[in-house]
């Protein structure tokens, strides 16, 4: 199994009771650029794997911290969606903030201390290409196993694009403050 790592802008989508993000979006892979390992992923490389392994719109791909497959706590979440677009493999994922690793990953994303992603794969189809700007290995068809949030990426073009706040806890506090009946029930 091979791994590819990319720089990513993260965007949180939801927050837990400690105001840590529970969801994020980002690019686990970017197309048409040569990474630090000399590989270039072409559009469509993930299409078959997504259709066969993750037919529910790319939902269910394991999300790991830094490809840590040896420790069950390294599995920090799963994708809610994964799809190829013109830029690369875009994922929306949920984090399990009930575990210490998931909580720490959420904290790192929230604070912008990690901004890159990566993925593990097997090459189903690929070839060396001798181009004017050098030789690279073109990844044409990949079997995708997992995506990871990582501190340093192989492909510096990956990005976490959103770590949005849905601040449900704040809304709940505001609702309780405007509903005395709820406050009375809580005090009893």
GROMACS .gro file of C-alpha atoms in nm:
model
  188
    1UNK     CA    1   0.000   0.000   0.000
    2UNK     CA    2   0.132   0.343  -0.097
    3UNK     CA    3   0.061   0.679   0.065
    4UNK     CA    4   0.036   1.028  -0.082
    5UNK     CA    5   0.033   1.341   0.130
    6UNK     CA    6  -0.079   1.689   0.024
    7UNK     CA    7  -0.106   2.037   0.173
    8UNK     CA    8  -0.466   2.133   0.241
    9UNK     CA    9  -0.681   2.420   0.365
   10UNK     CA   10  -0.922   2.277   0.622
   11UNK     CA   11  -1.270   2.401   0.689
   12UNK     CA   12  -1.465   2.282   0.991
   13UNK     CA   13  -1.833   2.220   0.932
   14UNK     CA   14  -1.958   2.145   1.285
   15UNK     CA   15  -1.838   2.176   1.644
   16UNK     CA   16  -1.876   1.951   1.950
   17UNK     CA   17  -1.959   2.051   2.308
   18UNK     CA   18  -1.601   2.172   2.359
   19UNK     CA   19  -1.630   2.388   2.046
   20UNK     CA   20  -1.403   2.157   1.849
   21UNK     CA   21  -1.481   2.094   1.482
   22UNK     CA   22  -1.664   1.769   1.413
   23UNK     CA   23  -1.655   1.799   1.034
   24UNK     CA   24  -1.411   1.932   0.777
   25UNK     CA   25  -1.367   1.953   0.400
   26UNK     CA   26  -1.049   1.928   0.201
   27UNK     CA   27  -0.858   1.784  -0.092
   28UNK     CA   28  -0.694   1.451  -0.013
   29UNK     CA   29  -0.546   1.452  -0.365
   30UNK     CA   30  -0.479   1.712  -0.634
   31UNK     CA   31  -0.472   1.640  -1.006
   32UNK     CA   32  -0.218   1.731  -1.273
   33UNK     CA   33   0.078   1.839  -1.065
   34UNK     CA   34   0.394   1.646  -0.986
   35UNK     CA   35   0.434   1.588  -0.613
   36UNK     CA   36   0.754   1.563  -0.410
   37UNK     CA   37   0.768   1.189  -0.481
   38UNK     CA   38   0.763   1.239  -0.858
   39UNK     CA   39   0.401   1.126  -0.910
   40UNK     CA   40   0.121   1.297  -1.099
   41UNK     CA   41  -0.243   1.196  -1.049
   42UNK     CA   42  -0.474   1.231  -1.348
   43UNK     CA   43  -0.847   1.308  -1.332
   44UNK     CA   44  -1.054   0.991  -1.311
   45UNK     CA   45  -0.789   0.800  -1.115
   46UNK     CA   46  -1.028   0.745  -0.821
   47UNK     CA   47  -1.352   0.696  -1.017
   48UNK     CA   48  -1.364   0.317  -1.018
   49UNK     CA   49  -1.251   0.279  -0.657
   50UNK     CA   50  -1.510   0.530  -0.536
   51UNK     CA   51  -1.785   0.356  -0.734
   52UNK     CA   52  -1.694   0.005  -0.614
   53UNK     CA   53  -1.570   0.054  -0.256
   54UNK     CA   54  -1.768   0.361  -0.154
   55UNK     CA   55  -2.081   0.370  -0.373
   56UNK     CA   56  -2.278   0.598  -0.137
   57UNK     CA   57  -2.122   0.916  -0.276
   58UNK     CA   58  -1.783   0.835  -0.127
   59UNK     CA   59  -1.918   0.802   0.226
   60UNK     CA   60  -1.744   0.566   0.466
   61UNK     CA   61  -1.378   0.606   0.371
   62UNK     CA   62  -1.179   0.579   0.695
   63UNK     CA   63  -1.007   0.901   0.806
   64UNK     CA   64  -0.679   0.855   0.994
   65UNK     CA   65  -0.434   1.076   1.172
   66UNK     CA   66  -0.110   1.061   0.968
   67UNK     CA   67  -0.180   0.715   0.820
   68UNK     CA   68  -0.159   0.560   1.166
   69UNK     CA   69  -0.316   0.226   1.070
   70UNK     CA   70  -0.148   0.031   1.351
   71UNK     CA   71  -0.341   0.192   1.637
   72UNK     CA   72  -0.723   0.180   1.649
   73UNK     CA   73  -0.723   0.535   1.792
   74UNK     CA   74  -0.548   0.650   1.472
   75UNK     CA   75  -0.884   0.612   1.299
   76UNK     CA   76  -1.026   0.957   1.379
   77UNK     CA   77  -1.336   0.957   1.159
   78UNK     CA   78  -1.490   0.876   0.823
   79UNK     CA   79  -1.590   1.055   0.507
   80UNK     CA   80  -1.944   1.174   0.462
   81UNK     CA   81  -1.875   1.241   0.095
   82UNK     CA   82  -1.585   1.201  -0.148
   83UNK     CA   83  -1.584   1.299  -0.512
   84UNK     CA   84  -1.355   1.399  -0.791
   85UNK     CA   85  -1.386   1.751  -0.924
   86UNK     CA   86  -1.165   1.951  -1.161
   87UNK     CA   87  -0.909   2.013  -0.885
   88UNK     CA   88  -0.878   1.669  -0.725
   89UNK     CA   89  -1.035   1.433  -0.472
   90UNK     CA   90  -1.250   1.648  -0.245
   91UNK     CA   91  -1.373   1.497   0.081
   92UNK     CA   92  -1.615   1.602   0.352
   93UNK     CA   93  -1.548   1.409   0.669
   94UNK     CA   94  -1.668   1.375   1.027
   95UNK     CA   95  -1.431   1.349   1.323
   96UNK     CA   96  -1.490   1.126   1.625
   97UNK     CA   97  -1.426   1.376   1.905
   98UNK     CA   98  -1.521   1.115   2.164
   99UNK     CA   99  -1.168   0.972   2.131
  100UNK     CA  100  -0.852   1.151   2.244
  101UNK     CA  101  -0.697   1.127   1.895
  102UNK     CA  102  -1.012   1.257   1.726
  103UNK     CA  103  -1.036   1.542   1.977
  104UNK     CA  104  -0.671   1.639   1.924
  105UNK     CA  105  -0.709   1.624   1.545
  106UNK     CA  106  -1.013   1.852   1.575
  107UNK     CA  107  -0.815   2.094   1.792
  108UNK     CA  108  -0.527   2.102   1.543
  109UNK     CA  109  -0.770   2.171   1.257
  110UNK     CA  110  -0.952   2.442   1.450
  111UNK     CA  111  -0.628   2.620   1.535
  112UNK     CA  112  -0.489   2.584   1.182
  113UNK     CA  113  -0.186   2.390   1.304
  114UNK     CA  114  -0.242   2.120   1.041
  115UNK     CA  115  -0.356   2.203   0.688
  116UNK     CA  116  -0.259   1.904   0.479
  117UNK     CA  117  -0.410   1.576   0.371
  118UNK     CA  118  -0.293   1.248   0.226
  119UNK     CA  119  -0.428   0.910   0.118
  120UNK     CA  120  -0.328   0.542   0.100
  121UNK     CA  121  -0.371   0.350  -0.224
  122UNK     CA  122  -0.260   0.075  -0.457
  123UNK     CA  123  -0.171   0.156  -0.817
  124UNK     CA  124  -0.401  -0.028  -1.057
  125UNK     CA  125  -0.272   0.153  -1.365
  126UNK     CA  126   0.020   0.390  -1.411
  127UNK     CA  127   0.324   0.460  -1.627
  128UNK     CA  128   0.640   0.666  -1.640
  129UNK     CA  129   0.611   0.974  -1.859
  130UNK     CA  130   0.913   1.154  -2.008
  131UNK     CA  131   0.794   1.514  -2.043
  132UNK     CA  132   0.979   1.833  -2.137
  133UNK     CA  133   1.001   1.932  -1.770
  134UNK     CA  134   1.123   1.591  -1.653
  135UNK     CA  135   1.021   1.233  -1.587
  136UNK     CA  136   0.729   1.155  -1.357
  137UNK     CA  137   0.508   0.857  -1.276
  138UNK     CA  138   0.152   0.912  -1.392
  139UNK     CA  139  -0.111   0.759  -1.161
  140UNK     CA  140  -0.405   0.671  -1.386
  141UNK     CA  141  -0.616   0.430  -1.180
  142UNK     CA  142  -0.592   0.396  -0.802
  143UNK     CA  143  -0.754   0.177  -0.539
  144UNK     CA  144  -0.825   0.410  -0.246
  145UNK     CA  145  -0.804   0.273   0.112
  146UNK     CA  146  -0.809   0.575   0.343
  147UNK     CA  147  -0.755   0.948   0.370
  148UNK     CA  148  -0.548   1.115   0.642
  149UNK     CA  149  -0.501   1.451   0.807
  150UNK     CA  150  -0.123   1.497   0.816
  151UNK     CA  151   0.133   1.751   0.940
  152UNK     CA  152   0.344   1.746   0.620
  153UNK     CA  153   0.217   1.654   0.274
  154UNK     CA  154   0.382   1.486  -0.021
  155UNK     CA  155   0.183   1.710  -0.255
  156UNK     CA  156   0.196   2.067  -0.131
  157UNK     CA  157  -0.109   2.157  -0.342
  158UNK     CA  158  -0.360   1.970  -0.122
  159UNK     CA  159  -0.560   2.181   0.114
  160UNK     CA  160  -0.818   2.174   0.387
  161UNK     CA  161  -1.076   2.409   0.246
  162UNK     CA  162  -1.318   2.447   0.536
  163UNK     CA  163  -1.351   2.407   0.909
  164UNK     CA  164  -1.697   2.563   0.961
  165UNK     CA  165  -1.869   2.624   1.294
  166UNK     CA  166  -2.227   2.512   1.334
  167UNK     CA  167  -2.217   2.622   1.702
  168UNK     CA  168  -2.519   2.419   1.806
  169UNK     CA  169  -2.416   2.455   2.168
  170UNK     CA  170  -2.428   2.835   2.145
  171UNK     CA  171  -2.771   2.825   1.980
  172UNK     CA  172  -2.897   2.593   2.252
  173UNK     CA  173  -2.769   2.829   2.524
  174UNK     CA  174  -2.937   3.124   2.352
  175UNK     CA  175  -3.266   2.935   2.322
  176UNK     CA  176  -3.259   2.839   2.690
  177UNK     CA  177  -3.188   3.199   2.789
  178UNK     CA  178  -3.501   3.315   2.606
  179UNK     CA  179  -3.721   3.034   2.744
  180UNK     CA  180  -3.767   3.066   3.121
  181UNK     CA  181  -3.966   2.741   3.129
  182UNK     CA  182  -3.659   2.548   3.017
  183UNK     CA  183  -3.441   2.718   3.278
  184UNK     CA  184  -3.692   2.639   3.554
  185UNK     CA  185  -3.704   2.273   3.449
  186UNK     CA  186  -3.325   2.256   3.462
  187UNK     CA  187  -3.315   2.409   3.808
  188UNK     CA  188  -3.563   2.161   3.960
   0.00000   0.00000   0.00000
